Every structure is written in structure tokens, then in C-alpha cells.
mmCIF file of C-alpha atoms in Angstrom:
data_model
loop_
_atom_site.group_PDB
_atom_site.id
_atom_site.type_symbol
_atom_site.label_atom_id
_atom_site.label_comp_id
_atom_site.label_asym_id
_atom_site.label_seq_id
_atom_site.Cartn_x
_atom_site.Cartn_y
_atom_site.Cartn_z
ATOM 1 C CA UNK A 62 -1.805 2.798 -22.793
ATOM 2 C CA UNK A 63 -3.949 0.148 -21.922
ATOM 3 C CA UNK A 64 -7.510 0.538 -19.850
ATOM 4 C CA UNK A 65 -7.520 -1.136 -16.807
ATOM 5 C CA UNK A 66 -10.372 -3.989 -16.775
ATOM 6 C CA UNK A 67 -13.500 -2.968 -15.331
ATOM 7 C CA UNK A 68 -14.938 -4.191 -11.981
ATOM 8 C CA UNK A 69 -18.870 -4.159 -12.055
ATOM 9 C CA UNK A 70 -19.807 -7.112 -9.679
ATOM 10 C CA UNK A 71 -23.448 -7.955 -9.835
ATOM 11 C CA UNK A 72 -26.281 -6.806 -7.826
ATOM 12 C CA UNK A 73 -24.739 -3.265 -7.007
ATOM 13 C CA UNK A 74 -25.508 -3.730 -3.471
ATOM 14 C CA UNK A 75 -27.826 -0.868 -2.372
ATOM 15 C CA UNK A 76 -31.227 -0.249 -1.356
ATOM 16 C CA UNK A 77 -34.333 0.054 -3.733
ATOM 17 C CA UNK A 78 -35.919 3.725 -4.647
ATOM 18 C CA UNK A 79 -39.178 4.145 -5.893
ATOM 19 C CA UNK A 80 -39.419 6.148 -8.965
ATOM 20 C CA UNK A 81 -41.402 9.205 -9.433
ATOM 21 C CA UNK A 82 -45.170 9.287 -10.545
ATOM 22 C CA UNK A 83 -45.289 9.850 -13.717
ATOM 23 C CA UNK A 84 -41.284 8.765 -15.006
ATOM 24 C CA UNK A 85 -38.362 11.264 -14.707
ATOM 25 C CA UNK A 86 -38.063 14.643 -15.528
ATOM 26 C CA UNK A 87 -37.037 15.076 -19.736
ATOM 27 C CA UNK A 88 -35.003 17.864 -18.730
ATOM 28 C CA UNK A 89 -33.481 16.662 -15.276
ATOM 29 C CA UNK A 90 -32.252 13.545 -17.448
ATOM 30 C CA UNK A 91 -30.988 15.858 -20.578
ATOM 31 C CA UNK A 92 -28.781 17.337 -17.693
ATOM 32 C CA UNK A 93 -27.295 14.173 -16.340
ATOM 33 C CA UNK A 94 -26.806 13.024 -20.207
ATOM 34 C CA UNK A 95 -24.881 16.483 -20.193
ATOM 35 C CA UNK A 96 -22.797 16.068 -17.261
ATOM 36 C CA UNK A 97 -21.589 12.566 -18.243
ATOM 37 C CA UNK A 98 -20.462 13.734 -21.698
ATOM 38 C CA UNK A 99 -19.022 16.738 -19.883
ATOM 39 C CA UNK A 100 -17.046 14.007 -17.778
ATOM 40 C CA UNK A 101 -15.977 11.960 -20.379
ATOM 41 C CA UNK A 102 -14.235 14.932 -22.135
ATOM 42 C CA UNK A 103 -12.847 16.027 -19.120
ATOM 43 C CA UNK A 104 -11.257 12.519 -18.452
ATOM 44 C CA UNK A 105 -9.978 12.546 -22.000
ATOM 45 C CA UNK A 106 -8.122 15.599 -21.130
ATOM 46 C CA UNK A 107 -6.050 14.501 -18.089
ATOM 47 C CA UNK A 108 -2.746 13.740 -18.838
ATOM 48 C CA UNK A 109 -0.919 11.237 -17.159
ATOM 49 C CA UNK A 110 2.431 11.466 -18.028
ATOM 50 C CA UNK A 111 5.211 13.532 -16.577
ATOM 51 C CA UNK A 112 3.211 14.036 -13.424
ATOM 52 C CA UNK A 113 3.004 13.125 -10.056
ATOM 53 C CA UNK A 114 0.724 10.387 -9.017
ATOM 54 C CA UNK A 115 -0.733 13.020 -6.162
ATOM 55 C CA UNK A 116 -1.208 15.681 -8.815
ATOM 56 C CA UNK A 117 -3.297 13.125 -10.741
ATOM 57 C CA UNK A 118 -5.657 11.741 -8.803
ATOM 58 C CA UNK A 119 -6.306 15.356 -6.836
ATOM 59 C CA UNK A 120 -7.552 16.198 -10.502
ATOM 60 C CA UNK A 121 -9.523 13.046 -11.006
ATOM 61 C CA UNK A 122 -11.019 13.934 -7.766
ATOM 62 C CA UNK A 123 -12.021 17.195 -8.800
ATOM 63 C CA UNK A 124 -13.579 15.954 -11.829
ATOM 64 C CA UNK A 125 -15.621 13.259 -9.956
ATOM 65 C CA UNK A 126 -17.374 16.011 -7.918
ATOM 66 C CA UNK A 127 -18.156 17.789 -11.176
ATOM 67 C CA UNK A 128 -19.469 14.787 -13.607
ATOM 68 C CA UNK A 129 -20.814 12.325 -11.387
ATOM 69 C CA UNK A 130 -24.120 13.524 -10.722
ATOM 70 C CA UNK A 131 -25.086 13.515 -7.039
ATOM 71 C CA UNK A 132 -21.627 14.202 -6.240
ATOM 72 C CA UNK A 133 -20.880 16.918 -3.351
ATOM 73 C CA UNK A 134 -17.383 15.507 -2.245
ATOM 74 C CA UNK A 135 -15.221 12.505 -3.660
ATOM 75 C CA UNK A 136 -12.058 10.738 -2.810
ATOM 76 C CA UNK A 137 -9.902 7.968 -3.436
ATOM 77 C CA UNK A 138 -8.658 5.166 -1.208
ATOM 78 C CA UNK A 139 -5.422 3.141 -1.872
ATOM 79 C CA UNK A 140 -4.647 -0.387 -0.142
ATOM 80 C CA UNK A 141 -1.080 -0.954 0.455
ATOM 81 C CA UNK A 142 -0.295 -3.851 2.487
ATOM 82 C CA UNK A 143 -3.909 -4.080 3.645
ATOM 83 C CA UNK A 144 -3.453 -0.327 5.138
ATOM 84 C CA UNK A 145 -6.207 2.109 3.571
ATOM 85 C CA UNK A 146 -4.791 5.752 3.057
ATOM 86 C CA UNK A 147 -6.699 8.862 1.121
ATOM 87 C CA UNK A 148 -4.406 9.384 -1.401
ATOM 88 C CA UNK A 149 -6.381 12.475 -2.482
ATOM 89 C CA UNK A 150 -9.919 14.047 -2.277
ATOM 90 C CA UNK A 151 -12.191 16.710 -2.926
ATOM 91 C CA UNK A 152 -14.054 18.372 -0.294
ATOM 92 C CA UNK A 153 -13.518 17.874 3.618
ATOM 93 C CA UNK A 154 -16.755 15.591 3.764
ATOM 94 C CA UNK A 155 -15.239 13.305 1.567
ATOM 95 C CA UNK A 156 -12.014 12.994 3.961
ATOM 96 C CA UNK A 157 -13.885 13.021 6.956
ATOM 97 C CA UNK A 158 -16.004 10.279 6.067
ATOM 98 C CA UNK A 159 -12.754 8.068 4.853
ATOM 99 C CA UNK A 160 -11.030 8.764 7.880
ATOM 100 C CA UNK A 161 -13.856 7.377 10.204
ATOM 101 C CA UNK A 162 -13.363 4.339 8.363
ATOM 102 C CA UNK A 163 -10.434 3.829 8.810
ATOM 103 C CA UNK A 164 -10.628 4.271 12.612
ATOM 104 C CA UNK A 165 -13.486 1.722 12.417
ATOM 105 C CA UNK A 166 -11.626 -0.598 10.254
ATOM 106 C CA UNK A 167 -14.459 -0.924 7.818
ATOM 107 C CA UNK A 168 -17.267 0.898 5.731
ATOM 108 C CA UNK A 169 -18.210 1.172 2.220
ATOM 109 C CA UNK A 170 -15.170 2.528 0.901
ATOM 110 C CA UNK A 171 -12.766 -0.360 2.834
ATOM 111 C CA UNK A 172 -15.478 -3.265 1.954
ATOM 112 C CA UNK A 173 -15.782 -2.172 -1.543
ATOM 113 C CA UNK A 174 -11.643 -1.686 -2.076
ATOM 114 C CA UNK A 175 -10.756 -5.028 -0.619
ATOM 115 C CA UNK A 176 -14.134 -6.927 -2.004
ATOM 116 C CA UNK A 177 -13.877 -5.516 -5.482
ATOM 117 C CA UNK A 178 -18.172 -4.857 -4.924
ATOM 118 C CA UNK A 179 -19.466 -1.155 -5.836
ATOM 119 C CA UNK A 180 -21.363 -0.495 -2.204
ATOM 120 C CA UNK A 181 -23.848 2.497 -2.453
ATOM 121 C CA UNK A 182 -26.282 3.666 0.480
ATOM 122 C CA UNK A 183 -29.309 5.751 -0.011
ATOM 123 C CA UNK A 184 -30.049 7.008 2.936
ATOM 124 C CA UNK A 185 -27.547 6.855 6.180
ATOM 125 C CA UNK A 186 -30.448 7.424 8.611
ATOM 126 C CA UNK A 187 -32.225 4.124 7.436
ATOM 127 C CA UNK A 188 -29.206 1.701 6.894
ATOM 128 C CA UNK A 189 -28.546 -1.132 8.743
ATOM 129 C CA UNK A 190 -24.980 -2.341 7.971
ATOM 130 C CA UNK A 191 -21.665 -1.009 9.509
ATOM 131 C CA UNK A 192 -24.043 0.370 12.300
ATOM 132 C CA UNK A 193 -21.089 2.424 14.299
ATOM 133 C CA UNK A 194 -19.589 3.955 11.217
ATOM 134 C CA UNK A 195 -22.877 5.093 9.895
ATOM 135 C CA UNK A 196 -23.919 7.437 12.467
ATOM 136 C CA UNK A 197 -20.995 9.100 12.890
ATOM 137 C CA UNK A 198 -20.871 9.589 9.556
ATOM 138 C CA UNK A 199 -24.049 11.146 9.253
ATOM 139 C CA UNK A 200 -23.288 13.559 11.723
ATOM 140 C CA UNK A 201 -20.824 15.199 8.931
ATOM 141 C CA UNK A 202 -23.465 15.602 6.771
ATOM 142 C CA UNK A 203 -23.367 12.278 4.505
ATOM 143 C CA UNK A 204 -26.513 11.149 3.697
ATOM 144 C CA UNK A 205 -25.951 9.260 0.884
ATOM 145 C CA UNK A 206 -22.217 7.656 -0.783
ATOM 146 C CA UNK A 207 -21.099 5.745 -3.595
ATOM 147 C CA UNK A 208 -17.808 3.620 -3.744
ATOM 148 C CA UNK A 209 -16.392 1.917 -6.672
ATOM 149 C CA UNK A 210 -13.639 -0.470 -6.550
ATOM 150 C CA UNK A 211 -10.600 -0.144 -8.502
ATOM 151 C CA UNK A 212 -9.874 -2.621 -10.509
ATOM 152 C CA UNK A 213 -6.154 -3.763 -10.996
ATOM 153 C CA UNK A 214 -4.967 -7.280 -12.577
ATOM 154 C CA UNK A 215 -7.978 -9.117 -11.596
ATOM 155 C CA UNK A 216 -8.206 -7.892 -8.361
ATOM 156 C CA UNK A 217 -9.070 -4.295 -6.641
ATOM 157 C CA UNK A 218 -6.581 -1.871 -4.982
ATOM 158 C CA UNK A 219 -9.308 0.539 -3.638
ATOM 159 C CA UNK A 220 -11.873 2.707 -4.038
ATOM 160 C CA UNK A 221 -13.518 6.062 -5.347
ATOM 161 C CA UNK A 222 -15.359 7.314 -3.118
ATOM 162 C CA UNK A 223 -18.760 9.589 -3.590
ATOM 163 C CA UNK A 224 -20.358 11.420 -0.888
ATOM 164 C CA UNK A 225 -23.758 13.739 -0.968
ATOM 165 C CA UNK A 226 -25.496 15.563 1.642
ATOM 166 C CA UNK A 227 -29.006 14.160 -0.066
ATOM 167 C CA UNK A 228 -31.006 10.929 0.127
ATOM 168 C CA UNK A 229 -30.623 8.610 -3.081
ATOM 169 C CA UNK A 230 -27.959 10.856 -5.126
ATOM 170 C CA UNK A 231 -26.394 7.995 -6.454
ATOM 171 C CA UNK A 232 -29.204 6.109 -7.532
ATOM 172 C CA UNK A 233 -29.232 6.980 -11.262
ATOM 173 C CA UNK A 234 -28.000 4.774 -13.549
ATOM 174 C CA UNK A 235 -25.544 7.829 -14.947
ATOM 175 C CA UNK A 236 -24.501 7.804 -11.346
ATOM 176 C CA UNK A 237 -22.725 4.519 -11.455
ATOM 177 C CA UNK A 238 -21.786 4.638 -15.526
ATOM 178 C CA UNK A 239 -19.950 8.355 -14.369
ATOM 179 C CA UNK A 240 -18.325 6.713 -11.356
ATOM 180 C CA UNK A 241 -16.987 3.658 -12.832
ATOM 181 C CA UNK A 242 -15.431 5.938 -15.948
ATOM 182 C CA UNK A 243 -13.586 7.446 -13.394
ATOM 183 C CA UNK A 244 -12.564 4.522 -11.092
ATOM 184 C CA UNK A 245 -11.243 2.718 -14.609
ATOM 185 C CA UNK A 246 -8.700 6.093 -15.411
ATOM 186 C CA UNK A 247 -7.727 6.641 -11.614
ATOM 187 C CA UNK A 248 -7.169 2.465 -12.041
ATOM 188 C CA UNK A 249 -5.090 3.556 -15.193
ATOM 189 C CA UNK A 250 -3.280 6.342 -13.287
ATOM 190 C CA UNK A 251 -2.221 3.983 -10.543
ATOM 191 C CA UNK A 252 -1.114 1.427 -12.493
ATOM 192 C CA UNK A 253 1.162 3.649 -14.334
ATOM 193 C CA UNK A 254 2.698 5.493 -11.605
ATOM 194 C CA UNK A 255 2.952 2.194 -9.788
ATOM 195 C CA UNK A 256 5.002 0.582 -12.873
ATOM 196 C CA UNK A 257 7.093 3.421 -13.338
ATOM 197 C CA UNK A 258 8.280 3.139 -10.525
ATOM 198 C CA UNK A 259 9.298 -0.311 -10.023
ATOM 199 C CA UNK A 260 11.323 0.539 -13.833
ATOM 200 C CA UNK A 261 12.541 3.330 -11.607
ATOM 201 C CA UNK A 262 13.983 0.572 -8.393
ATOM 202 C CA UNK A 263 15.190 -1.363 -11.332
ATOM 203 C CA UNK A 264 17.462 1.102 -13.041
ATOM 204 C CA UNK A 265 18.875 2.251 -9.376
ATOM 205 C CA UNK A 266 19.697 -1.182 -8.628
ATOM 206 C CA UNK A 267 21.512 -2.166 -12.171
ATOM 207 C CA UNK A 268 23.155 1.027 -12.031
ATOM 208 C CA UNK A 269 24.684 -0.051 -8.353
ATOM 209 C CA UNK A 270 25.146 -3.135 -9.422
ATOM 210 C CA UNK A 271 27.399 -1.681 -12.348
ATOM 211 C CA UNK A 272 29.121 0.370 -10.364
ATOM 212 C CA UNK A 273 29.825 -1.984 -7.729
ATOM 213 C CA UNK A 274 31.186 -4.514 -10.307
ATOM 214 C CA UNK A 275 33.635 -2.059 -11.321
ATOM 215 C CA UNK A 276 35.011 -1.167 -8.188
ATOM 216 C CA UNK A 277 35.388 -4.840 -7.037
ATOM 217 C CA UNK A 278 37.204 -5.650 -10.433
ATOM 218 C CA UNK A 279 39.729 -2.751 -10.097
ATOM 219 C CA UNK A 280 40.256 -3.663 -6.208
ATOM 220 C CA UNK A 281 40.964 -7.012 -7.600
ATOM 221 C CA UNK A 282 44.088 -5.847 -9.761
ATOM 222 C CA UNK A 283 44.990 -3.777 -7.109
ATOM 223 C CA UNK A 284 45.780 -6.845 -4.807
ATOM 224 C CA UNK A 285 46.923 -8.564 -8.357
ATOM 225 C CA UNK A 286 49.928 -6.447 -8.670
ATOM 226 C CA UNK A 287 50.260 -5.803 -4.778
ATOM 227 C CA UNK A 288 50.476 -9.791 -3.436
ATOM 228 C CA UNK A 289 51.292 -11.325 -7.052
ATOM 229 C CA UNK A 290 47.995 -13.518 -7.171
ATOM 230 C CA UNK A 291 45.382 -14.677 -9.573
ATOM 231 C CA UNK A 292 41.821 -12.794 -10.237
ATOM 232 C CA UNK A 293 40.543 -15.614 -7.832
ATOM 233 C CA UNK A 294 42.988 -15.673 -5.120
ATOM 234 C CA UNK A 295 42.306 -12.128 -5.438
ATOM 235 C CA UNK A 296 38.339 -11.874 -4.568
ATOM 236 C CA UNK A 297 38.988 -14.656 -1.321
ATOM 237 C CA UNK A 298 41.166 -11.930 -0.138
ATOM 238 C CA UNK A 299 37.615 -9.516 -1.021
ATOM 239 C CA UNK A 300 35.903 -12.014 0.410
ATOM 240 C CA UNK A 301 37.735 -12.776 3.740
ATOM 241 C CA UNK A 302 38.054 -9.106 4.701
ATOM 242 C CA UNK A 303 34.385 -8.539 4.536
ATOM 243 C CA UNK A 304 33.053 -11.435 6.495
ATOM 244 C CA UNK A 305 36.449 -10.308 8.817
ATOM 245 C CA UNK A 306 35.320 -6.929 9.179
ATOM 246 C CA UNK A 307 31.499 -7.389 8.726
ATOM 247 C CA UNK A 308 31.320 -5.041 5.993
ATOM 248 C CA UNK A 309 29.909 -5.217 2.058
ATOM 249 C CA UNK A 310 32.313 -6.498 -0.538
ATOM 250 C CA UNK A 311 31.760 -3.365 -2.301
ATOM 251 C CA UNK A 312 32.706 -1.491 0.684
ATOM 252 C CA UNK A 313 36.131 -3.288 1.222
ATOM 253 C CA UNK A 314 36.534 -3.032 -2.282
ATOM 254 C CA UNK A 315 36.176 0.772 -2.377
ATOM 255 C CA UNK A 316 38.581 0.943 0.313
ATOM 256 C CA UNK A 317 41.718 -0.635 -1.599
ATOM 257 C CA UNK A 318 41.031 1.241 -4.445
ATOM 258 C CA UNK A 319 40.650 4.770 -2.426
ATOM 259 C CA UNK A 320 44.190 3.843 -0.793
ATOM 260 C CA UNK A 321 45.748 3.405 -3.988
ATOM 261 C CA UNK A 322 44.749 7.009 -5.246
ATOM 262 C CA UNK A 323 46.062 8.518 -1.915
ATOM 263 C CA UNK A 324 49.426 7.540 -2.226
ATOM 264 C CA UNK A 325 49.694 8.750 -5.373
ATOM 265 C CA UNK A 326 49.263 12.152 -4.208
#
């Protein structure tokens, strides 16, 4: 299985924090170091086959919350036919805040699905863009987010989406290394449930195509033997009874041979 490409645009478009006095905390960065490797064995657990796509990404989603540090709530946004959907989530903030977007008809999580740009804010009480959707958001509780595109053949099909009650949770850089680890294998997941099935269509429609193949050619010797014609005056007799009746071929088809098995009884 092949890893999706990754999409880190550059500048990650969020708003400066000062650093500490003094440099971080040893021990608060010995924890993040620890929660990343905890995420990266957790993502090297999750299996993808045999599963349903939901089933997936609600454990992807579960994982985010507990490896990307700053994470209280996550979710992930799918664009299909340029209509966002959460197509699972973790935590009622996260949904909440997707959902206002979606009534808005834009945010972080849209902008950074359909612009392939990771979008983080710092603090919701200070930002300036998407000025409606902010403040409503903020009244859930969101003070701070993170959204990651997801990258797909060049181009992005949505977004994983982090959401904290605190000021500047995302602002680490093992933040945005957690969050784009698990943007690439919901990516991955997508791609595969996405491919599966369109194999899946495919099969269905050889298999009708088989079957209605056979039922035209035995309809054929049917009239053969009934009118004493050729294979090809045959199917024009087909032919002319569907565009007659406004039904499929296959249909007609089905018919004559059905007709022939009744009398037999």
C-alpha cells in the first residue's frame, strides 16, 4: 500500500506566539516527544482492510485526540462534489464547529480542504478572518483549531480537523508533524475505500453485462428456430421491439426467453 503524498504548503498560515522566557519546559517537550511516538504506533496499528470506511476514520479520529498534542476534539471533512460532510469525529466540539461551517459556507476546515493550505488559529477571540464563523464558534468553546488538508493525487479532498478549548494548542511544531501523520493515513484510508469501490461498480457492471449478453443470445435462437431467420435478422427483431415498446433490449430479451420456459410446463 502506497502513502498518499503529503500536502505541507508553505507558510502554515497562522499567527505568531512568543515563546517562553527562558526556552520550553525539558519535561513538557519529553511528553510531546512521547505522545507523537505513542501516535505513530498507534497509526501503525490500524488496519485498513476488511473494514468499513466509517469504522476507520472514527478510529483515526480517536487517535488524533490522543497523539496530537493540544488536541481536545478532532474530525474529518470529506468534499464530494464540492459538498463538505463530517464523515466522522471525536468529541461534540469538533462536530459543532464543522457544522457551523458548513452553514457559513467557509472556515478553516472548508478553506484548508478545497485550498490544500494547513490553516491554524491561535486564539478565536483575536482573529480577524472568517469574522461570522469565528464567534459563533467560540461560543462552543473553541479557542484554538488546526486543519490539515488531505492530500489525494495532487490535489486535496478535505480536511482533519483539530479543535482545543486553549489559546495556541497547536502551535508546537509536534502539533503539525502529529497532525499531518494522521491526515497522510486517513488520505490512505480514503483512497482505498474510494478505489475499492469503483473495482466494486466495475465487477457489478461486467457481471450485468455478462448476464445480459447471455440472455440476448439465447432470445436470439429463440426467434432463430421460431421465424427461420439469421442471428442478425434475429437482433432487428430485438431491436425493433424495444424502441416499439420503449423498453431495454435485455428486457425484451428476457421476455422471449421466459415465454419459452412457460410453455414447456
Amino acid at each position: 500500500m502506497g502513502r498518499a503524498r503529503r500536502c505541507r504548503p508553505v507558510p502554515i498560515l497562522a499567527d505568531r506566539v512568543r515563546p517562553r522566557r527562558g526556552g520550553p519546559d525539558c519535561r513538557v517537550v519529553l511528553g510531546k516527544l512521547r505522545l507523537v511516538e505513542q501516535l505513530l504506533r498507534d497509526l501503525s496499528r490500524v488496519v485498513l482492510a476488511d473494514r468499513t470506511l466509517d469504522d476507520v476514520l472514527t478510529e483515526l479520529t480517536s487517535i488524533a485526540v490522543r497523539g496530537i498534542p493540544g488536541a481536545e476534539a478532532s474530525s474529518i471533512t470529506l468534499i464530494r462534489g464540492d459538498k463538505p460532510y463530517t464523515a466522522a469525529y471525536s468529541g461534540e466540539m469538533a462536530l459543532a464547529a464543522d457544522e457551523l461551517q458548513y452553514e457559513e459556507g467557509y472556515g478553516p476546515c472548508l478553506d484548508a480542504g478545497r485550498g490544500g493550505v494547513i490553516l491554524r488559529i491561535d486564539d478565536m477571540q483575536v482573529e480577524k478572518r472568517w469574522p461570522h464563523y469565528v464567534p459563533r464558534v467560540a461560543q462552543h468553546g473553541v479557542r484554538s483549531s488546526l486543519s490539515i488538508p488531505l492530500p489525494f493525487q495532487d490535489t486535496s479532498i478535505g480536511a482533519l480537523n483539530n479543535y482545543s478549548t486553549e489559546p495556541a494548542a497547536f502551535a508546537s511544531p509536534e502539533s503539525l508533524e502529529a497532525g499531518l501523520d494522521v491526515a497522510e493515513i486517513v488520505a490512505v484510508a480514503v483512497a482505498n475505500a474510494t478505489a475499492h469501490a469503483a473495482l466494486g461498480d466495475q465487477a457489478r457492471h461486467m457481471r450485468l453485462a455478462m448476464e445480459s449478453r447471455a440472455v440476448i443470445e439465447q432470445a436470439k435462437g429463440v426467434l432463430m428456430a421460431q421465424r427461420h431467420v439469421d442471428a442478425d435478422q434475429a437482433f432487428e427483431v430485438l431491436r425493433e421491439a424495444s424502441q416499439r415498446y420503449n423498453r431495454k433490449l435485455r428486457d425484451i430479451a428476457t421476455g422471449i426467453v421466459a415465454s419459452t420456459q412457460e410453455r414447456r410446463r
